[in-house]
Amino acid sequence: MKQDSLAKKTAERKRTKQYPDLQAIKNCLVVWCVNDNQEEYLKLLRKKLPQQVKLDKICFLPEGAPAASFRDVVYVKEEELGFGGKILNEQLPELLDKEYNLLVDLSEESNVMIDYILRNSLAQCKAGMKKENFDADLMIDNVGGISEFIDKLFTGTGVALVTPFNKESGIDEASLRKLIEYVIAGEANYLVALGTTSEAATLSETERYQVMELILEQNQGRLPVMVGIGGNNTREVVENIKRFPFLKFCKAILSVTPYYNKPSQEGMFRHFKTLSEESALPLFLYNVPGRTGVNLSSETVVRLSHECPNIIGIKEAGGNFQQVAEILKSMRSDFTVVSGDDGLTLPLISIGVKGVISVLANVFPAEFSKMVRLASLGNYTEAARIHLKCTGLYKALFAEGNPSGIKAALHAKGIIAHNVLRLPLTPVSERLYNELKDLCHSM
């Protein structure tokens, strides 16, 4: 039974050409963990790769792990990585200066190591694989693209999580945990924490940290997490990024365009360029002119994509098809564009957008994720059926503002215990609440 399943997976990968040209691979970098016995996988990798491939290895040594000695392995301690810390072994920068065609992750504990490699050797890592894909075949992604792995983390359906409140307007921990489990069970692809939908603007720093800790604790590494850190004071945003205590557990930062002070295109370019240079994590831009009062133009996005390798994508919520098309036409080849508008997601995928950061997927993660997957596979007929079923929700969820609508829907569906928002936001009217309740039941 297992062999049949693997055969089908392999056949599908071949059909969709999800293999690199193995003969084109010259150098391979393998990351593993001192706590794992990886000799079996290394032997298999050696058999699959052409004999002329140069294979380097880095061993990730988690804090508290016992020391070990292999001549061909560089050891790196977790606490030495990435966030301004000194790299323990002088060989590591030398290894990262090489041009690797393939990066292989054979460990189960090396996320920090992989993140460090990607931040410091982005242009050299052209393709990648993980241990769990060995039994099917060598490759999981197409060759090409300077942030192949991170790029793949943020395709499909991301869920812009709400922050449930209790009757006293405090954080409702039980409802937030329930929501996270519900979204994960619905096969969403990643979580977006502390975005607009989370009411982050009305959370204190202590509360933002509390929400973040709850999300990470409940998620337990099952889905990648993107965190919102933005503002209209560049220096302050840099400081907020640097002191954010959960960076090592996140995969990217979502940063909104500066609001209220309405900077020029050059001002926004310099703002995001500065953030990208100072951030230990890759950045996703967030363009939502309806909220910020300023539009990040396609020209500026394209310029940022080419001049700032640490900026890996954009959540585009401007509702302008022409602008999205111009970005897709001229952006860096591995740059990722996702929709920030649930109702436009299906048509935008048809022109090359890679998914959505969704509000609606809080309440219907399974249905919306399925629509995105079907559309991404080119099955627009089936995807359209789901899309058309959601049309009433697309309108009603935003009729009296976000997250007022989505909180009402989540409460009506019994996923969160209280329909509470913080001023200046208020719950939706009784009429709209009943409409949302009916729409949810009709789904």
mmCIF file of N, CA and C in Angstrom, residues 153-268:
data_model
loop_
_atom_site.group_PDB
_atom_site.id
_atom_site.type_symbol
_atom_site.label_atom_id
_atom_site.label_comp_id
_atom_site.label_asym_id
_atom_site.label_seq_id
_atom_site.Cartn_x
_atom_site.Cartn_y
_atom_site.Cartn_z
ATOM 1 N N LEU A 153 7.198 28.372 1.624
ATOM 2 C CA LEU A 153 6.477 28.382 2.882
ATOM 3 C C LEU A 153 5.229 29.246 2.816
ATOM 4 N N PHE A 154 5.257 30.284 2.010
ATOM 5 C CA PHE A 154 4.186 31.259 2.000
ATOM 6 C C PHE A 154 3.426 31.282 0.682
ATOM 7 N N THR A 155 3.105 30.099 0.209
ATOM 8 C CA THR A 155 2.167 29.946 -0.893
ATOM 9 C C THR A 155 0.950 29.199 -0.356
ATOM 10 N N GLY A 156 -0.139 29.261 -1.099
ATOM 11 C CA GLY A 156 -1.363 28.626 -0.621
ATOM 12 C C GLY A 156 -2.156 29.575 0.265
ATOM 13 N N THR A 157 -2.713 29.051 1.344
ATOM 14 C CA THR A 157 -3.602 29.836 2.201
ATOM 15 C C THR A 157 -2.958 30.138 3.542
ATOM 16 N N GLY A 158 -2.703 31.411 3.790
ATOM 17 C CA GLY A 158 -2.300 31.870 5.110
ATOM 18 C C GLY A 158 -3.514 32.444 5.807
ATOM 19 N N VAL A 159 -3.621 32.254 7.088
ATOM 20 C CA VAL A 159 -4.784 32.742 7.832
ATOM 21 C C VAL A 159 -4.375 33.907 8.717
ATOM 22 N N ALA A 160 -4.993 35.068 8.492
ATOM 23 C CA ALA A 160 -4.758 36.252 9.319
ATOM 24 C C ALA A 160 -5.581 36.096 10.593
ATOM 25 N N LEU A 161 -4.958 35.569 11.626
ATOM 26 C CA LEU A 161 -5.681 35.181 12.839
ATOM 27 C C LEU A 161 -6.283 36.373 13.579
ATOM 28 N N VAL A 162 -7.525 36.197 14.057
ATOM 29 C CA VAL A 162 -8.128 37.194 14.936
ATOM 30 C C VAL A 162 -7.578 37.002 16.350
ATOM 31 N N THR A 163 -7.777 37.994 17.180
ATOM 32 C CA THR A 163 -7.475 37.860 18.610
ATOM 33 C C THR A 163 -8.791 37.813 19.376
ATOM 34 N N PRO A 164 -9.211 36.649 19.838
ATOM 35 C CA PRO A 164 -10.462 36.584 20.605
ATOM 36 C C PRO A 164 -10.306 37.279 21.954
ATOM 37 N N PHE A 165 -11.337 38.022 22.355
ATOM 38 C CA PHE A 165 -11.355 38.668 23.662
ATOM 39 C C PHE A 165 -12.454 38.045 24.529
ATOM 40 N N ASN A 166 -12.287 38.119 25.845
ATOM 41 C CA ASN A 166 -13.331 37.682 26.764
ATOM 42 C C ASN A 166 -14.270 38.848 27.069
ATOM 43 N N LYS A 167 -15.226 38.625 27.961
ATOM 44 C CA LYS A 167 -16.219 39.671 28.276
ATOM 45 C C LYS A 167 -15.585 40.920 28.863
ATOM 46 N N GLU A 168 -14.451 40.734 29.521
ATOM 47 C CA GLU A 168 -13.751 41.884 30.135
ATOM 48 C C GLU A 168 -12.761 42.520 29.164
ATOM 49 N N SER A 169 -12.780 42.071 27.909
ATOM 50 C CA SER A 169 -11.915 42.612 26.857
ATOM 51 C C SER A 169 -10.450 42.193 27.024
ATOM 52 N N GLY A 170 -10.210 41.144 27.808
ATOM 53 C CA GLY A 170 -8.868 40.569 27.894
ATOM 54 C C GLY A 170 -8.693 39.472 26.853
ATOM 55 N N ILE A 171 -7.479 38.958 26.724
ATOM 56 C CA ILE A 171 -7.207 37.895 25.754
ATOM 57 C C ILE A 171 -7.939 36.622 26.176
ATOM 58 N N ASP A 172 -8.718 36.062 25.264
ATOM 59 C CA ASP A 172 -9.433 34.808 25.519
ATOM 60 C C ASP A 172 -8.554 33.656 25.045
ATOM 61 N N GLU A 173 -7.746 33.161 25.947
ATOM 62 C CA GLU A 173 -6.754 32.130 25.601
ATOM 63 C C GLU A 173 -7.416 30.867 25.051
ATOM 64 N N ALA A 174 -8.467 30.405 25.680
ATOM 65 C CA ALA A 174 -9.115 29.159 25.251
ATOM 66 C C ALA A 174 -9.648 29.275 23.825
ATOM 67 N N SER A 175 -10.267 30.406 23.507
ATOM 68 C CA SER A 175 -10.811 30.597 22.149
ATOM 69 C C SER A 175 -9.703 30.692 21.111
ATOM 70 N N LEU A 176 -8.602 31.351 21.461
ATOM 71 C CA LEU A 176 -7.488 31.453 20.521
ATOM 72 C C LEU A 176 -6.891 30.074 20.243
ATOM 73 N N ARG A 177 -6.715 29.282 21.267
ATOM 74 C CA ARG A 177 -6.190 27.923 21.073
ATOM 75 C C ARG A 177 -7.152 27.093 20.202
ATOM 76 N N LYS A 178 -8.445 27.231 20.473
ATOM 77 C CA LYS A 178 -9.447 26.496 19.694
ATOM 78 C C LYS A 178 -9.406 26.919 18.224
ATOM 79 N N LEU A 179 -9.270 28.208 17.992
ATOM 80 C CA LEU A 179 -9.201 28.728 16.623
ATOM 81 C C LEU A 179 -7.984 28.171 15.891
ATOM 82 N N ILE A 180 -6.833 28.161 16.536
ATOM 83 C CA ILE A 180 -5.612 27.656 15.902
ATOM 84 C C ILE A 180 -5.772 26.189 15.519
ATOM 85 N N GLU A 181 -6.330 25.384 16.412
ATOM 86 C CA GLU A 181 -6.558 23.971 16.104
ATOM 87 C C GLU A 181 -7.520 23.811 14.930
ATOM 88 N N TYR A 182 -8.542 24.644 14.922
ATOM 89 C CA TYR A 182 -9.548 24.599 13.848
ATOM 90 C C TYR A 182 -8.918 24.937 12.492
ATOM 91 N N VAL A 183 -8.092 25.953 12.465
ATOM 92 C CA VAL A 183 -7.441 26.392 11.231
ATOM 93 C C VAL A 183 -6.443 25.340 10.735
ATOM 94 N N ILE A 184 -5.674 24.770 11.651
ATOM 95 C CA ILE A 184 -4.711 23.736 11.268
ATOM 96 C C ILE A 184 -5.434 22.504 10.731
ATOM 97 N N ALA A 185 -6.520 22.113 11.402
ATOM 98 C CA ALA A 185 -7.317 20.966 10.940
ATOM 99 C C ALA A 185 -7.916 21.240 9.572
ATOM 100 N N GLY A 186 -8.153 22.514 9.261
ATOM 101 C CA GLY A 186 -8.696 22.898 7.958
ATOM 102 C C GLY A 186 -7.669 22.954 6.851
ATOM 103 N N GLU A 187 -6.435 22.534 7.147
ATOM 104 C CA GLU A 187 -5.358 22.416 6.154
ATOM 105 C C GLU A 187 -4.923 23.748 5.562
ATOM 106 N N ALA A 188 -4.938 24.790 6.407
ATOM 107 C CA ALA A 188 -4.292 26.035 5.989
ATOM 108 C C ALA A 188 -2.796 25.785 5.862
ATOM 109 N N ASN A 189 -2.109 26.639 5.104
ATOM 110 C CA ASN A 189 -0.683 26.433 4.848
ATOM 111 C C ASN A 189 0.233 27.171 5.813
ATOM 112 N N TYR A 190 -0.235 28.291 6.351
ATOM 113 C CA TYR A 190 0.588 29.019 7.324
ATOM 114 C C TYR A 190 -0.287 29.964 8.132
ATOM 115 N N LEU A 191 0.256 30.429 9.245
ATOM 116 C CA LEU A 191 -0.458 31.328 10.146
ATOM 117 C C LEU A 191 0.163 32.724 10.075
ATOM 118 N N VAL A 192 -0.689 33.730 10.122
ATOM 119 C CA VAL A 192 -0.219 35.117 10.168
ATOM 120 C C VAL A 192 -0.677 35.718 11.495
ATOM 121 N N ALA A 193 0.286 36.058 12.328
ATOM 122 C CA ALA A 193 0.009 36.571 13.671
ATOM 123 C C ALA A 193 0.205 38.078 13.725
ATOM 124 N N LEU A 194 -0.602 38.743 14.517
ATOM 125 C CA LEU A 194 -0.453 40.175 14.813
ATOM 126 C C LEU A 194 -0.561 41.050 13.566
ATOM 127 N N GLY A 195 -1.425 40.638 12.652
ATOM 128 C CA GLY A 195 -1.735 41.475 11.498
ATOM 129 C C GLY A 195 -2.903 42.396 11.810
ATOM 130 N N THR A 196 -3.439 43.037 10.785
ATOM 131 C CA THR A 196 -4.568 43.947 10.962
ATOM 132 C C THR A 196 -5.749 43.256 11.624
ATOM 133 N N THR A 197 -6.047 42.035 11.169
ATOM 134 C CA THR A 197 -7.211 41.299 11.655
ATOM 135 C C THR A 197 -7.082 40.927 13.124
ATOM 136 N N SER A 198 -5.864 40.939 13.655
ATOM 137 C CA SER A 198 -5.641 40.583 15.062
ATOM 138 C C SER A 198 -5.958 41.726 16.021
ATOM 139 N N GLU A 199 -6.308 42.905 15.473
ATOM 140 C CA GLU A 199 -6.489 44.110 16.291
ATOM 141 C C GLU A 199 -5.208 44.481 17.034
ATOM 142 N N ALA A 200 -4.079 44.239 16.384
ATOM 143 C CA ALA A 200 -2.785 44.534 17.013
ATOM 144 C C ALA A 200 -2.660 46.004 17.406
ATOM 145 N N ALA A 201 -3.351 46.884 16.677
ATOM 146 C CA ALA A 201 -3.272 48.316 16.974
ATOM 147 C C ALA A 201 -3.830 48.651 18.352
ATOM 148 N N THR A 202 -4.705 47.779 18.891
ATOM 149 C CA THR A 202 -5.282 48.043 20.209
ATOM 150 C C THR A 202 -4.716 47.118 21.290
ATOM 151 N N LEU A 203 -3.660 46.378 20.948
ATOM 152 C CA LEU A 203 -2.987 45.517 21.925
ATOM 153 C C LEU A 203 -1.743 46.227 22.456
ATOM 154 N N SER A 204 -1.497 46.107 23.738
ATOM 155 C CA SER A 204 -0.251 46.612 24.302
ATOM 156 C C SER A 204 0.889 45.691 23.874
ATOM 157 N N GLU A 205 2.111 46.128 24.059
ATOM 158 C CA GLU A 205 3.251 45.276 23.715
ATOM 159 C C GLU A 205 3.205 43.974 24.511
ATOM 160 N N THR A 206 2.872 44.074 25.790
ATOM 161 C CA THR A 206 2.766 42.868 26.628
ATOM 162 C C THR A 206 1.719 41.914 26.070
ATOM 163 N N GLU A 207 0.593 42.451 25.628
ATOM 164 C CA GLU A 207 -0.474 41.619 25.068
ATOM 165 C C GLU A 207 -0.070 41.011 23.733
ATOM 166 N N ARG A 208 0.647 41.781 22.924
ATOM 167 C CA ARG A 208 1.117 41.223 21.645
ATOM 168 C C ARG A 208 2.040 40.041 21.898
ATOM 169 N N TYR A 209 2.910 40.178 22.863
ATOM 170 C CA TYR A 209 3.805 39.073 23.203
ATOM 171 C C TYR A 209 3.012 37.881 23.745
ATOM 172 N N GLN A 210 1.977 38.167 24.536
ATOM 173 C CA GLN A 210 1.136 37.099 25.081
ATOM 174 C C GLN A 210 0.443 36.340 23.954
ATOM 175 N N VAL A 211 -0.119 37.072 22.999
ATOM 176 C CA VAL A 211 -0.798 36.445 21.856
ATOM 177 C C VAL A 211 0.187 35.614 21.050
ATOM 178 N N MET A 212 1.357 36.168 20.817
ATOM 179 C CA MET A 212 2.362 35.470 20.033
ATOM 180 C C MET A 212 2.792 34.179 20.722
ATOM 181 N N GLU A 213 2.990 34.252 22.020
ATOM 182 C CA GLU A 213 3.407 33.074 22.769
ATOM 183 C C GLU A 213 2.338 31.982 22.721
ATOM 184 N N LEU A 214 1.075 32.380 22.836
ATOM 185 C CA LEU A 214 -0.026 31.418 22.763
ATOM 186 C C LEU A 214 -0.088 30.744 21.397
ATOM 187 N N ILE A 215 0.075 31.531 20.337
ATOM 188 C CA ILE A 215 0.025 30.982 18.980
ATOM 189 C C ILE A 215 1.148 29.976 18.772
ATOM 190 N N LEU A 216 2.354 30.358 19.153
ATOM 191 C CA LEU A 216 3.499 29.467 18.960
ATOM 192 C C LEU A 216 3.369 28.204 19.812
ATOM 193 N N GLU A 217 2.908 28.366 21.029
ATOM 194 C CA GLU A 217 2.758 27.225 21.932
ATOM 195 C C GLU A 217 1.723 26.240 21.402
ATOM 196 N N GLN A 218 0.606 26.762 20.884
ATOM 197 C CA GLN A 218 -0.445 25.876 20.377
ATOM 198 C C GLN A 218 -0.069 25.273 19.025
ATOM 199 N N ASN A 219 0.598 26.052 18.220
ATOM 200 C CA ASN A 219 0.992 25.571 16.888
ATOM 201 C C ASN A 219 2.017 24.450 16.958
ATOM 202 N N GLN A 220 2.956 24.556 17.888
ATOM 203 C CA GLN A 220 3.997 23.538 18.063
ATOM 204 C C GLN A 220 4.762 23.245 16.771
ATOM 205 N N GLY A 221 5.011 24.303 15.995
ATOM 206 C CA GLY A 221 5.818 24.148 14.791
ATOM 207 C C GLY A 221 5.132 23.449 13.636
ATOM 208 N N ARG A 222 3.819 23.214 13.733
ATOM 209 C CA ARG A 222 3.129 22.474 12.673
ATOM 210 C C ARG A 222 2.990 23.276 11.391
ATOM 211 N N LEU A 223 2.755 24.570 11.520
ATOM 212 C CA LEU A 223 2.658 25.440 10.351
ATOM 213 C C LEU A 223 3.668 26.577 10.477
ATOM 214 N N PRO A 224 4.199 27.069 9.345
ATOM 215 C CA PRO A 224 5.056 28.255 9.401
ATOM 216 C C PRO A 224 4.256 29.452 9.917
ATOM 217 N N VAL A 225 4.946 30.349 10.615
ATOM 218 C CA VAL A 225 4.293 31.537 11.176
ATOM 219 C C VAL A 225 4.944 32.790 10.609
ATOM 220 N N MET A 226 4.103 33.693 10.118
ATOM 221 C CA MET A 226 4.522 35.029 9.690
ATOM 222 C C MET A 226 3.975 36.015 10.715
ATOM 223 N N VAL A 227 4.789 36.979 11.125
ATOM 224 C CA VAL A 227 4.349 37.908 12.158
ATOM 225 C C VAL A 227 4.324 39.333 11.618
ATOM 226 N N GLY A 228 3.280 40.074 11.989
ATOM 227 C CA GLY A 228 3.163 41.461 11.562
ATOM 228 C C GLY A 228 3.942 42.400 12.463
ATOM 229 N N ILE A 229 4.909 43.109 11.877
ATOM 230 C CA ILE A 229 5.643 44.166 12.595
ATOM 231 C C ILE A 229 5.817 45.321 11.613
ATOM 232 N N GLY A 230 5.095 46.389 11.826
ATOM 233 C CA GLY A 230 5.167 47.526 10.897
ATOM 234 C C GLY A 230 4.889 48.826 11.615
ATOM 235 N N GLY A 231 4.855 49.907 10.848
ATOM 236 C CA GLY A 231 4.583 51.219 11.435
ATOM 237 C C GLY A 231 5.019 52.338 10.515
ATOM 238 N N ASN A 232 4.863 53.561 10.997
ATOM 239 C CA ASN A 232 5.204 54.725 10.162
ATOM 240 C C ASN A 232 6.415 55.486 10.679
ATOM 241 N N ASN A 233 7.172 54.854 11.573
ATOM 242 C CA ASN A 233 8.420 55.417 12.075
ATOM 243 C C ASN A 233 9.504 54.360 11.837
ATOM 244 N N THR A 234 10.301 54.545 10.796
ATOM 245 C CA THR A 234 11.246 53.510 10.365
ATOM 246 C C THR A 234 12.166 53.074 11.494
ATOM 247 N N ARG A 235 12.720 54.040 12.217
ATOM 248 C CA ARG A 235 13.654 53.711 13.300
ATOM 249 C C ARG A 235 12.974 52.863 14.369
ATOM 250 N N GLU A 236 11.741 53.212 14.700
ATOM 251 C CA GLU A 236 11.013 52.462 15.724
ATOM 252 C C GLU A 236 10.685 51.044 15.251
ATOM 253 N N VAL A 237 10.313 50.901 13.968
ATOM 254 C CA VAL A 237 10.016 49.565 13.440
ATOM 255 C C VAL A 237 11.257 48.677 13.502
ATOM 256 N N VAL A 238 12.422 49.240 13.146
ATOM 257 C CA VAL A 238 13.681 48.481 13.238
ATOM 258 C C VAL A 238 13.904 48.020 14.675
ATOM 259 N N GLU A 239 13.702 48.923 15.624
ATOM 260 C CA GLU A 239 13.894 48.568 17.033
ATOM 261 C C GLU A 239 12.903 47.486 17.469
ATOM 262 N N ASN A 240 11.651 47.604 17.000
ATOM 263 C CA ASN A 240 10.631 46.610 17.353
ATOM 264 C C ASN A 240 10.983 45.229 16.804
ATOM 265 N N ILE A 241 11.529 45.204 15.594
ATOM 266 C CA ILE A 241 11.941 43.928 15.001
ATOM 267 C C ILE A 241 13.077 43.318 15.806
ATOM 268 N N LYS A 242 14.061 44.137 16.141
ATOM 269 C CA LYS A 242 15.254 43.622 16.819
ATOM 270 C C LYS A 242 14.960 43.112 18.229
ATOM 271 N N ARG A 243 13.995 43.728 18.888
ATOM 272 C CA ARG A 243 13.737 43.296 20.268
ATOM 273 C C ARG A 243 12.581 42.302 20.369
ATOM 274 N N PHE A 244 11.972 41.955 19.230
ATOM 275 C CA PHE A 244 10.853 41.010 19.271
ATOM 276 C C PHE A 244 11.378 39.651 19.737
ATOM 277 N N PRO A 245 10.874 39.128 20.843
ATOM 278 C CA PRO A 245 11.503 37.957 21.474
ATOM 279 C C PRO A 245 11.215 36.614 20.803
ATOM 280 N N PHE A 246 10.353 36.612 19.772
ATOM 281 C CA PHE A 246 9.950 35.335 19.180
ATOM 282 C C PHE A 246 10.426 35.171 17.738
ATOM 283 N N LEU A 247 11.375 35.986 17.305
ATOM 284 C CA LEU A 247 11.818 35.950 15.907
ATOM 285 C C LEU A 247 12.271 34.562 15.476
ATOM 286 N N LYS A 248 13.012 33.880 16.324
ATOM 287 C CA LYS A 248 13.589 32.594 15.931
ATOM 288 C C LYS A 248 12.530 31.535 15.685
ATOM 289 N N PHE A 249 11.291 31.786 16.136
ATOM 290 C CA PHE A 249 10.215 30.822 15.936
ATOM 291 C C PHE A 249 9.323 31.182 14.748
ATOM 292 N N CYS A 250 9.635 32.295 14.096
ATOM 293 C CA CYS A 250 8.857 32.742 12.938
ATOM 294 C C CYS A 250 9.690 32.589 11.671
ATOM 295 N N LYS A 251 9.016 32.609 10.538
ATOM 296 C CA LYS A 251 9.707 32.422 9.262
ATOM 297 C C LYS A 251 9.798 33.702 8.435
ATOM 298 N N ALA A 252 8.957 34.686 8.730
ATOM 299 C CA ALA A 252 9.005 35.944 7.981
ATOM 300 C C ALA A 252 8.242 37.015 8.750
ATOM 301 N N ILE A 253 8.482 38.264 8.366
ATOM 302 C CA ILE A 253 7.787 39.420 8.936
ATOM 303 C C ILE A 253 6.914 40.041 7.854
ATOM 304 N N LEU A 254 5.677 40.328 8.207
ATOM 305 C CA LEU A 254 4.766 41.058 7.332
ATOM 306 C C LEU A 254 4.755 42.509 7.791
ATOM 307 N N SER A 255 5.142 43.424 6.896
ATOM 308 C CA SER A 255 5.285 44.825 7.303
ATOM 309 C C SER A 255 4.467 45.733 6.393
ATOM 310 N N VAL A 256 3.528 46.442 6.996
ATOM 311 C CA VAL A 256 2.604 47.288 6.252
ATOM 312 C C VAL A 256 3.290 48.582 5.818
ATOM 313 N N THR A 257 2.769 49.176 4.752
ATOM 314 C CA THR A 257 3.293 50.470 4.315
ATOM 315 C C THR A 257 3.042 51.521 5.403
ATOM 316 N N PRO A 258 3.954 52.482 5.555
ATOM 317 C CA PRO A 258 3.768 53.528 6.562
ATOM 318 C C PRO A 258 2.449 54.285 6.329
ATOM 319 N N TYR A 259 1.694 54.480 7.387
ATOM 320 C CA TYR A 259 0.378 55.095 7.300
ATOM 321 C C TYR A 259 0.398 56.497 7.899
ATOM 322 N N TYR A 260 -0.605 57.264 7.617
ATOM 323 C CA TYR A 260 -0.865 58.605 8.164
ATOM 324 C C TYR A 260 0.095 59.676 7.648
ATOM 325 N N ASN A 261 1.417 59.445 7.727
ATOM 326 C CA ASN A 261 2.325 60.506 7.262
ATOM 327 C C ASN A 261 2.533 60.495 5.747
ATOM 328 N N LYS A 262 1.938 59.528 5.034
ATOM 329 C CA LYS A 262 1.864 59.493 3.569
ATOM 330 C C LYS A 262 3.202 59.783 2.877
ATOM 331 N N PRO A 263 4.175 58.892 3.026
ATOM 332 C CA PRO A 263 5.477 59.103 2.388
ATOM 333 C C PRO A 263 5.409 58.957 0.872
ATOM 334 N N SER A 264 6.410 59.490 0.209
ATOM 335 C CA SER A 264 6.533 59.336 -1.245
ATOM 336 C C SER A 264 6.964 57.910 -1.569
ATOM 337 N N GLN A 265 6.989 57.585 -2.868
ATOM 338 C CA GLN A 265 7.462 56.262 -3.281
ATOM 339 C C GLN A 265 8.926 56.066 -2.880
ATOM 340 N N GLU A 266 9.731 57.119 -3.010
ATOM 341 C CA GLU A 266 11.136 57.012 -2.603
ATOM 342 C C GLU A 266 11.253 56.799 -1.096
ATOM 343 N N GLY A 267 10.392 57.485 -0.340
ATOM 344 C CA GLY A 267 10.402 57.308 1.108
ATOM 345 C C GLY A 267 10.041 55.883 1.498
ATOM 346 N N MET A 268 9.045 55.307 0.822
ATOM 347 C CA MET A 268 8.658 53.925 1.129
ATOM 348 C C MET A 268 9.743 52.940 0.689
#
